[in-house]
């Protein structure tokens, strides 16, 4: 699978993003009230996405101020963040002070700058998620997206907690996690984008997240960002009146197991159809395509990696791997010395 | 050349967030406009006729609004001594507005409100089970006379509790000169009851429809307040 897991650095993560104003705003002429910030320092990466409250007068500014200031804060306090001593109070206070500082030369009061916050701090294989209000952080593992930090909506869809709310400190969630080897992407999104990319019932994150992330394997960050903007404009805006924003992080150093070129899941079946050809079939969407290798050569490295993935993460035994891939047990045993040599008493 | 495509079928289709609106409407004999039936001497016209026209207008108005059309779910409870559920919660898209008729008896405001609260609670639980997002529900109470029992005392406590916990918005409206402001005000902790000007039901329901279509995100600190400025622009139906 991955060569050296400690090779994560800030430069390994390619990032693409887009914030698009919702239909509700185009009616009233207001700009997009979502904002994001990305900061890197040495091997540390901070990403913040904020959603300004629709009812707050200067929430567009609020979102910008908080996104930038929290990124700065997370980088500055990364040591305490990763050793678990960073408090919610410090985060809230820092954000509010940044707003207060802005207000001193501008108009309004704290609540006029209300916004939510989804943020991540990454260093090597350690991660911190900071989250207040709605919006979502998703992680993609082995081609499958799942929720890392869920939206906090209290009871009603039109009520959430903001960084300026009285109960902000109680409702701010800080989560530390290890970035698994099979994690290929992260996605941060505001609740407008959630409407098409997340289903609350069943806690399901759309596969589209990984499809967009995969663009970064071959495209530049700018190109992929334009692509995300198109997806939002063509598909997401019509499902909500809200602003829609998505920030995607792609681990470009990951050794990918073969992913379905259509839906980007790693759940695939290989079947050897001829001596040098596999037919790959995606278990998720059913897409089929052939994978060939030269006669006399070893199996394609994608196949080797995939077998390794089945053994390590899907916990398959020899017989199951043979059934899934069609590769002979002799070859499989040669690849994976830990499989016991069969004797009469051995059962699989 | 990167293919910037996605699989459309992998996008999630979430149900539209719903807003439940419960109309709690007095159809006791005084709504005939006749003084012998208990109507206020100043009443001009037939209140129940105007109310029915207003309801038709309400349905029409919401249906013509792109935001509210798919969100609003309306229940109608008509009451005199006992409440009758004329319409349980349903999407407004294909619904037909009820045609209300006078009901003999007194005016048991409290019993009617209890019924409405039950309907609202049931609907909220249905949303939760189905995983449907929903906004804070609305209860609109309209009465033209004095309650004929004391049931509203208890039900007012329940309503006040819900409103204070931000689980409900209530709009109490007095129709005509005979409405009991006290009975209405005890169930509205945030603002005083409104009074319908004359029989401007149509204008009121137009204002209500606008308000519902404007349901948008509020923070947990914010209070619901009726938008009087908007009401003024729409024929000024409220005092």
XYZ file of C-alpha atoms in Angstrom:
587
model
C 0.000 0.000 0.000
C 1.456 3.292 0.955
C 5.238 3.337 1.171
C 6.098 5.374 4.182
C 3.200 6.616 6.193
C 5.189 9.380 7.796
C 5.638 11.066 4.466
C 2.626 13.276 4.959
C 3.515 16.903 4.702
C 1.559 20.003 3.956
C 2.670 19.853 0.342
C 1.156 16.430 -0.158
C -2.370 17.783 0.071
C -3.687 19.396 -3.054
C -6.708 21.560 -2.404
C -9.548 22.644 -4.653
C -12.495 24.762 -3.558
C -15.432 26.855 -4.631
C -17.983 29.119 -2.908
C -21.089 29.969 -4.901
C -23.849 32.386 -3.862
C -27.276 30.811 -3.457
C -30.482 31.656 -5.308
C -31.848 33.322 -2.204
C -29.063 35.870 -2.416
C -29.451 36.613 -6.063
C -33.015 37.653 -5.244
C -31.840 40.185 -2.701
C -28.580 41.075 -4.406
C -26.384 39.988 -1.507
C -23.027 38.323 -2.144
C -21.991 34.834 -1.129
C -21.758 34.670 2.637
C -19.559 31.579 2.736
C -15.775 32.031 2.959
C -12.756 29.782 3.312
C -9.081 30.138 4.158
C -6.087 27.831 3.709
C -2.807 28.299 5.518
C 0.373 26.235 5.448
C 3.444 26.407 7.618
C 6.226 23.870 7.161
C 4.472 20.549 7.461
C 1.257 21.888 8.976
C -1.908 22.629 7.039
C -4.983 24.485 8.298
C -8.238 24.777 6.362
C -11.339 26.698 7.506
C -14.726 27.130 5.902
C -17.313 29.503 7.391
C -20.967 30.114 6.564
C -22.264 33.576 7.429
C -25.703 33.709 9.075
C -28.353 34.823 6.603
C -29.924 37.095 9.163
C -26.677 38.792 10.258
C -25.973 42.086 8.562
C -22.230 41.721 8.029
C -21.957 37.955 8.009
C -20.009 37.978 4.734
C -17.259 39.865 6.552
C -17.744 37.670 9.613
C -17.132 34.512 7.596
C -13.973 35.962 6.034
C -12.590 37.205 9.335
C -13.259 33.973 11.225
C -11.966 31.681 8.466
C -8.671 33.526 8.306
C -8.216 34.081 12.007
C -8.997 30.479 12.960
C -6.500 29.215 10.373
C -3.858 31.453 11.916
C -4.844 30.338 15.389
C -4.725 26.627 14.588
C -1.280 26.916 13.055
C 0.000 29.000 15.951
C -1.478 26.624 18.548
C -0.812 23.396 16.686
C 1.245 21.937 19.505
C -1.566 22.253 22.018
C -4.042 21.133 19.383
C -2.197 17.870 18.782
C -1.500 17.158 22.425
C -5.158 17.618 23.284
C -4.869 20.701 25.448
C -6.474 23.261 23.133
C -9.735 24.492 24.619
C -12.977 25.508 22.958
C -12.904 28.742 24.935
C -9.608 29.815 23.411
C -10.863 29.191 19.905
C -14.118 31.087 20.458
C -12.376 33.968 22.206
C -9.793 34.293 19.447
C -12.455 34.390 16.752
C -14.526 36.931 18.671
C -11.495 39.127 19.303
C -10.751 39.164 15.593
C -14.295 40.283 14.923
C -14.127 42.891 17.693
C -10.934 44.230 16.210
C -12.645 44.624 12.854
C -15.683 46.257 14.435
C -13.476 48.901 16.069
C -12.883 50.399 12.638
C -16.189 49.397 11.089
C -19.847 49.119 12.051
C -22.058 46.720 13.910
C -21.886 44.461 16.918
C -20.697 40.903 17.422
C -23.952 39.231 16.391
C -23.912 41.037 13.031
C -20.899 38.931 12.083
C -22.363 35.546 13.029
C -21.104 32.512 11.122
C -20.562 28.765 11.474
C -17.145 27.108 11.294
C -15.793 23.830 9.908
C -12.030 23.556 10.180
C -9.212 21.039 9.960
C -5.597 20.995 11.024
C -3.284 18.375 9.516
C 0.288 17.416 10.320
C 1.755 14.171 9.008
C -0.818 11.545 9.954
C -2.436 13.551 12.744
C -5.581 15.536 12.295
C -7.827 17.867 14.284
C -11.379 18.766 13.317
C -12.990 21.886 14.804
C -16.669 22.376 14.150
C -19.422 24.703 15.263
C -22.877 24.774 13.751
C -24.007 23.018 10.605
C -21.888 22.074 7.634
C -19.911 18.870 7.396
C -16.450 17.331 7.267
C -16.178 14.089 5.312
C -13.262 11.688 5.000
C -12.820 9.271 2.121
C -11.281 5.921 2.969
C -10.664 3.288 0.333
C -12.833 5.239 -2.056
C -15.758 5.398 0.374
C -16.759 8.733 1.889
C -18.109 8.917 5.426
C -18.850 11.608 7.982
C -15.948 12.766 10.133
C -17.778 15.686 11.769
C -21.564 15.913 11.461
C -23.779 19.025 11.233
C -25.203 20.376 14.486
C -28.643 21.700 13.753
C -30.365 21.674 17.126
C -33.961 20.749 16.391
C -34.916 22.829 13.378
C -33.382 23.209 9.941
C -33.310 26.964 10.311
C -31.618 27.002 13.680
C -27.952 26.360 14.282
C -25.184 27.615 16.509
C -22.781 30.332 15.444
C -19.385 31.364 16.734
C -21.087 34.426 18.198
C -23.893 32.500 19.951
C -24.011 32.489 23.763
C -23.698 28.706 23.861
C -20.926 28.560 21.248
C -18.358 27.257 23.685
C -20.588 24.423 24.841
C -21.461 23.433 21.305
C -18.027 23.652 19.712
C -16.675 20.209 18.912
C -12.974 19.401 18.745
C -12.007 15.983 17.464
C -8.556 14.539 17.061
C -7.946 11.629 14.744
C -5.228 9.696 12.987
C -5.331 9.960 9.220
C -5.650 6.346 8.121
C -3.401 4.995 5.409
C -6.383 4.398 3.175
C -7.624 7.996 3.503
C -7.363 9.619 0.107
C -9.436 12.755 0.529
C -11.214 15.110 2.904
C -14.136 17.384 2.102
C -15.439 20.385 4.019
C -18.799 21.790 3.015
C -21.429 24.278 4.155
C -25.061 23.315 4.609
C -26.118 24.479 1.160
C -23.801 21.897 -0.425
C -24.880 19.360 2.185
C -28.337 19.352 0.641
C -27.001 17.388 -2.359
C -23.964 15.696 -0.849
C -25.232 14.385 2.497
C -28.249 12.422 3.630
C -29.022 12.742 7.316
C -31.005 9.542 7.414
C -28.375 6.856 7.281
C -25.528 9.375 7.604
C -24.593 8.986 3.948
C -22.041 11.106 2.114
C -22.317 11.200 -1.660
C -19.734 9.411 -3.799
C -19.574 12.624 -5.847
C -17.191 13.982 -3.188
C -14.548 11.403 -4.172
C -15.270 11.879 -7.865
C -14.421 15.575 -7.535
C -11.387 14.838 -5.351
C -9.974 12.463 -7.958
C -9.669 15.339 -10.444
C -6.737 16.587 -8.390
C -4.761 13.461 -9.336
C -4.199 14.914 -12.786
C -5.442 18.511 -12.789
C -4.114 21.617 -11.113
C -5.770 23.079 -8.039
C -7.136 25.953 -10.114
C -8.552 23.693 -12.793
C -10.178 21.410 -10.260
C -11.619 24.421 -8.414
C -13.268 25.596 -11.608
C -14.645 22.079 -12.024
C -16.116 22.142 -8.512
C -17.676 25.528 -9.191
C -19.366 24.086 -12.293
C -20.699 21.126 -10.372
C -22.117 23.442 -7.724
C -23.669 25.774 -10.280
C -25.137 23.023 -12.443
C -26.266 20.531 -9.835
C -26.218 21.849 -6.281
C -27.694 25.351 -6.474
C -31.061 24.158 -7.706
C -31.609 22.062 -4.580
C -31.341 24.868 -2.051
C -31.659 28.643 -1.663
C -28.481 28.687 0.389
C -24.895 29.480 -0.598
C -23.015 26.304 -1.530
C -19.341 25.820 -0.747
C -17.017 22.835 -0.910
C -13.308 22.530 -0.060
C -11.608 19.302 -1.077
C -8.231 17.998 0.058
C -6.539 15.263 -1.945
C -3.636 13.170 -0.766
C -1.486 13.004 -3.854
C 1.093 10.712 -2.265
C -1.305 7.891 -1.593
C -0.617 4.668 -3.403
C -3.988 4.096 -4.813
C -5.518 0.775 -5.191
C -7.360 0.546 -8.454
C -10.470 2.669 -8.243
C -13.494 2.441 -10.505
C -13.018 5.166 -13.120
C -16.745 5.982 -12.954
C -17.728 6.221 -9.317
C -14.234 6.103 -7.754
C -15.002 3.351 -5.263
C -12.384 0.677 -4.579
C -14.900 -2.138 -4.299
C -14.067 -4.006 -7.438
C -13.999 -7.520 -8.693
C -11.192 -8.762 -10.916
C -11.615 -11.738 -13.129
C -8.852 -13.120 -15.274
C -10.483 -13.594 -18.667
C -7.400 -14.359 -20.703
C -3.832 -15.039 -19.799
C -2.959 -11.382 -19.787
C -6.273 -9.658 -19.224
C -8.439 -8.966 -16.210
C -11.981 -7.816 -16.436
C -12.540 -5.278 -13.679
C -16.092 -4.857 -12.479
C -17.144 -2.268 -9.916
C -19.285 -3.715 -7.142
C -20.854 -0.331 -6.537
C -21.941 0.939 -9.951
C -21.402 -2.110 -12.146
C -18.998 -0.400 -14.535
C -16.719 -2.878 -16.374
C -13.400 -2.370 -18.086
C -10.420 -4.556 -19.048
C -6.945 -4.335 -17.535
C -4.160 -5.977 -19.530
C -0.533 -6.714 -18.854
C 2.310 -7.907 -21.032
C 2.954 -11.586 -21.515
C 5.767 -12.897 -19.329
C 5.625 -9.895 -17.086
C 4.468 -9.842 -13.542
C 0.914 -8.969 -12.691
C 0.099 -5.238 -12.933
C 1.090 -3.361 -9.823
C -2.558 -2.279 -9.449
C -3.545 -5.908 -9.006
C -0.793 -6.529 -6.446
C -1.898 -3.487 -4.474
C -5.468 -4.516 -4.650
C -4.744 -7.970 -3.282
C -2.762 -6.365 -0.491
C -5.767 -4.134 0.253
C -8.122 -7.118 0.365
C -5.885 -8.905 2.841
C -5.089 -5.947 5.049
C -8.347 -3.983 5.132
C -11.052 -6.293 3.943
C -9.507 -9.055 6.076
C -9.939 -11.682 3.400
C -8.342 -15.076 3.699
C -6.577 -16.870 0.871
C -9.641 -18.617 -0.442
C -11.712 -15.419 -0.483
C -9.000 -13.494 -2.306
C -8.711 -16.278 -4.862
C -12.461 -16.185 -5.413
C -12.572 -12.415 -5.772
C -9.567 -12.081 -8.066
C -9.262 -15.368 -9.881
C -5.538 -15.422 -9.120
C -4.122 -18.819 -8.269
C -3.586 -19.665 -4.634
C 0.048 -20.511 -5.396
C 0.679 -17.004 -6.644
C -1.247 -15.469 -3.768
C 0.736 -17.473 -1.264
C 3.950 -16.338 -2.868
C 2.851 -12.729 -2.518
C 1.765 -13.101 1.018
C 4.104 -15.344 2.933
C 1.899 -15.178 6.021
C -0.668 -17.506 4.528
C 0.000 -20.986 5.925
C 1.038 -23.724 3.481
C -1.898 -26.072 3.150
C -1.808 -29.374 4.841
C -4.572 -31.896 4.993
C -5.911 -30.540 8.206
C -5.925 -26.935 7.048
C -9.310 -25.408 6.478
C -10.044 -22.099 4.804
C -6.976 16.026 -20.182
C -8.919 15.573 -16.957
C -12.550 14.638 -17.266
C -14.385 16.904 -14.832
C -17.503 14.836 -14.738
C -19.512 13.390 -11.897
C -22.136 10.680 -11.710
C -25.402 12.570 -11.316
C -27.099 9.515 -9.909
C -24.673 9.633 -6.972
C -25.999 13.025 -5.862
C -28.265 12.904 -2.835
C -31.873 14.036 -3.232
C -33.042 15.229 0.133
C -36.685 16.001 0.807
C -37.416 19.744 0.930
C -37.337 21.033 4.497
C -40.903 21.481 5.674
C -42.655 24.161 7.660
C -45.862 23.119 9.429
C -48.516 25.822 9.650
C -51.605 25.193 11.777
C -54.610 27.483 11.398
C -56.857 27.487 14.477
C -60.029 29.265 13.416
C -63.105 30.327 15.343
C -66.329 29.320 13.552
C -68.692 29.900 16.473
C -72.077 31.522 15.724
C -70.770 35.066 16.254
C -68.737 34.668 13.071
C -72.034 35.114 11.219
C -71.789 38.823 11.938
C -75.210 38.837 13.555
C -75.478 40.606 16.863
C -78.092 38.111 18.103
C -75.498 35.428 17.595
C -72.984 37.235 19.711
C -71.186 39.321 17.116
C -69.908 42.748 18.071
C -72.345 45.531 17.092
C -69.653 47.228 14.973
C -69.175 44.218 12.729
C -69.900 44.991 9.104
C -70.215 42.071 6.719
C -70.109 38.343 7.318
C -66.854 37.338 8.973
C -66.992 33.660 8.075
C -67.445 34.460 4.389
C -64.464 36.752 4.448
C -62.474 34.127 6.362
C -63.225 31.509 3.725
C -62.149 33.864 0.972
C -58.978 34.571 2.906
C -58.152 30.889 3.222
C -58.577 30.363 -0.514
C -56.260 33.305 -1.068
C -53.744 31.827 1.372
C -53.544 28.521 -0.438
C -53.289 30.264 -3.778
C -50.636 32.649 -2.583
C -48.366 29.977 -1.116
C -48.739 27.802 -4.169
C -47.535 30.631 -6.361
C -44.362 31.097 -4.297
C -41.416 28.980 -5.391
C -39.948 28.821 -1.919
C -43.050 28.074 0.083
C -44.778 25.797 -2.393
C -42.776 22.711 -1.548
C -42.135 23.591 2.075
C -45.474 24.564 3.529
C -47.730 21.968 5.058
C -51.024 23.308 6.338
C -53.531 21.994 8.871
C -56.871 23.694 9.509
C -58.765 23.292 12.768
C -62.165 24.952 13.052
C -63.717 25.300 16.491
C -66.666 26.347 18.516
C -67.198 24.193 21.598
C -65.281 21.328 20.064
C -62.498 21.514 17.503
C -62.843 19.821 14.141
C -59.809 18.967 12.070
C -60.908 20.231 8.673
C -57.493 19.437 7.202
C -54.690 17.470 8.798
C -51.174 18.394 7.747
C -50.660 17.992 4.040
C -48.508 19.515 1.364
C -50.191 22.563 -0.083
C -49.308 21.724 -3.672
C -52.437 19.776 -4.539
C -54.543 20.535 -1.488
C -57.999 22.054 -1.708
C -58.771 24.745 0.838
C -61.573 23.806 3.228
C -64.884 25.662 3.099
C -65.729 26.449 6.697
C -69.274 26.644 8.028
C -70.600 28.003 11.274
C -70.728 25.583 14.170
C -73.239 25.890 16.918
C -71.995 26.147 20.438
C -69.657 28.282 22.472
C -66.040 29.206 22.022
C -63.683 26.757 23.681
C -60.384 28.281 22.688
C -58.277 26.055 24.930
C -59.667 22.783 23.616
C -58.962 23.927 20.082
C -55.399 24.897 20.917
C -54.771 21.522 22.576
C -55.917 19.840 19.401
C -53.568 21.974 17.327
C -50.618 21.263 19.592
C -51.273 17.524 19.266
C -51.381 17.781 15.483
C -48.142 19.775 15.462
C -46.363 17.332 17.762
C -47.464 14.342 15.685
C -46.294 15.963 12.491
C -42.918 16.825 13.993
C -42.442 13.204 15.017
C -43.350 12.056 11.525
C -40.706 14.389 10.095
C -38.118 13.033 12.517
C -38.889 9.430 11.689
C -38.741 10.090 7.982
C -35.494 12.085 8.294
C -37.155 15.189 6.841
C -35.643 18.530 7.884
C -38.203 20.928 9.259
C -38.433 24.534 10.379
C -39.991 25.873 13.551
C -43.773 25.396 13.159
C -46.400 28.131 13.217
C -49.723 28.291 15.040
C -52.159 30.930 13.882
C -55.139 31.488 16.179
C -58.077 33.617 15.075
C -61.078 34.324 17.240
C -63.726 37.019 17.317
C -65.253 36.573 20.712
C -64.857 35.727 24.332
C -63.977 32.169 25.266
C -66.947 30.485 26.908
C -64.854 28.332 29.228
C -61.511 28.500 30.977
C -59.673 25.810 29.018
C -57.452 28.423 27.438
C -55.730 29.054 30.774
C -54.030 25.661 30.765
C -53.369 25.534 27.074
C -51.827 29.003 27.230
C -49.220 27.686 29.658
C -48.260 24.956 27.212
C -48.041 27.381 24.333
C -45.959 29.850 26.313
C -43.565 27.094 27.304
C -43.100 26.030 23.687
C -42.646 29.586 22.484
C -40.100 30.344 25.172
C -38.158 27.222 24.241
C -38.245 28.392 20.623
C -40.169 25.317 19.536
C -43.169 27.205 18.179
C -44.197 30.558 16.769
C -47.709 31.735 17.611
C -49.689 34.494 15.914
C -52.863 35.273 17.861
C -55.348 37.442 15.976
C -58.465 39.073 17.333
C -61.241 39.607 14.830
C -63.488 42.602 15.349
C -64.301 44.558 18.487
C -65.519 41.611 20.522
C -62.285 39.628 20.669
C -60.859 38.893 24.102
C -57.406 40.394 24.093
C -56.605 38.921 27.475
C -57.317 35.351 26.415
C -55.083 35.860 23.389
C -52.308 37.724 25.132
C -51.724 35.063 27.816
C -50.596 32.681 25.125
C -48.250 35.089 23.404
C -45.236 35.868 25.576
C -43.214 37.674 22.920
C -45.634 40.236 21.536
C -49.198 41.411 22.021
C -51.985 39.858 20.003
C -52.722 41.424 16.686
C -56.085 42.735 15.677
C -57.441 42.251 12.227
C -58.534 45.522 10.678
C -62.116 45.161 9.674
C -62.388 41.889 7.813
C -59.083 42.088 5.946
C -58.613 38.319 5.956
C -57.315 38.279 2.419
C -54.623 40.801 3.157
C -53.704 39.011 6.376
C -53.305 35.675 4.647
C -51.228 37.273 1.932
C -48.944 38.671 4.614
C -48.813 35.268 6.289
C -47.887 33.580 3.030
C -45.058 36.098 2.508
C -43.813 35.485 6.013
C -43.773 31.741 5.505
C -41.898 31.998 2.247
C -39.354 34.126 4.061
C -38.603 31.428 6.607
C -34.879 31.279 6.552
C -32.087 30.551 8.920
C -32.098 32.340 12.203
C -29.646 31.918 14.996
C -30.724 30.463 18.283
C -30.665 33.968 19.759
C -33.170 35.436 17.398
C -36.795 36.051 18.180
C -39.652 35.765 15.803
C -41.369 39.093 15.361
C -44.195 39.760 12.916
C -43.021 41.946 10.117
C -45.342 44.919 10.534
C -43.705 46.888 7.772
C -44.498 44.145 5.345
C -48.037 44.003 6.713
C -48.425 47.710 5.981
C -47.383 47.211 2.381
C -49.965 44.482 1.963
C -53.078 46.460 2.687
C -52.301 46.973 6.326
C -54.502 44.222 7.728
C -53.271 44.332 11.303
C -53.458 46.708 14.237
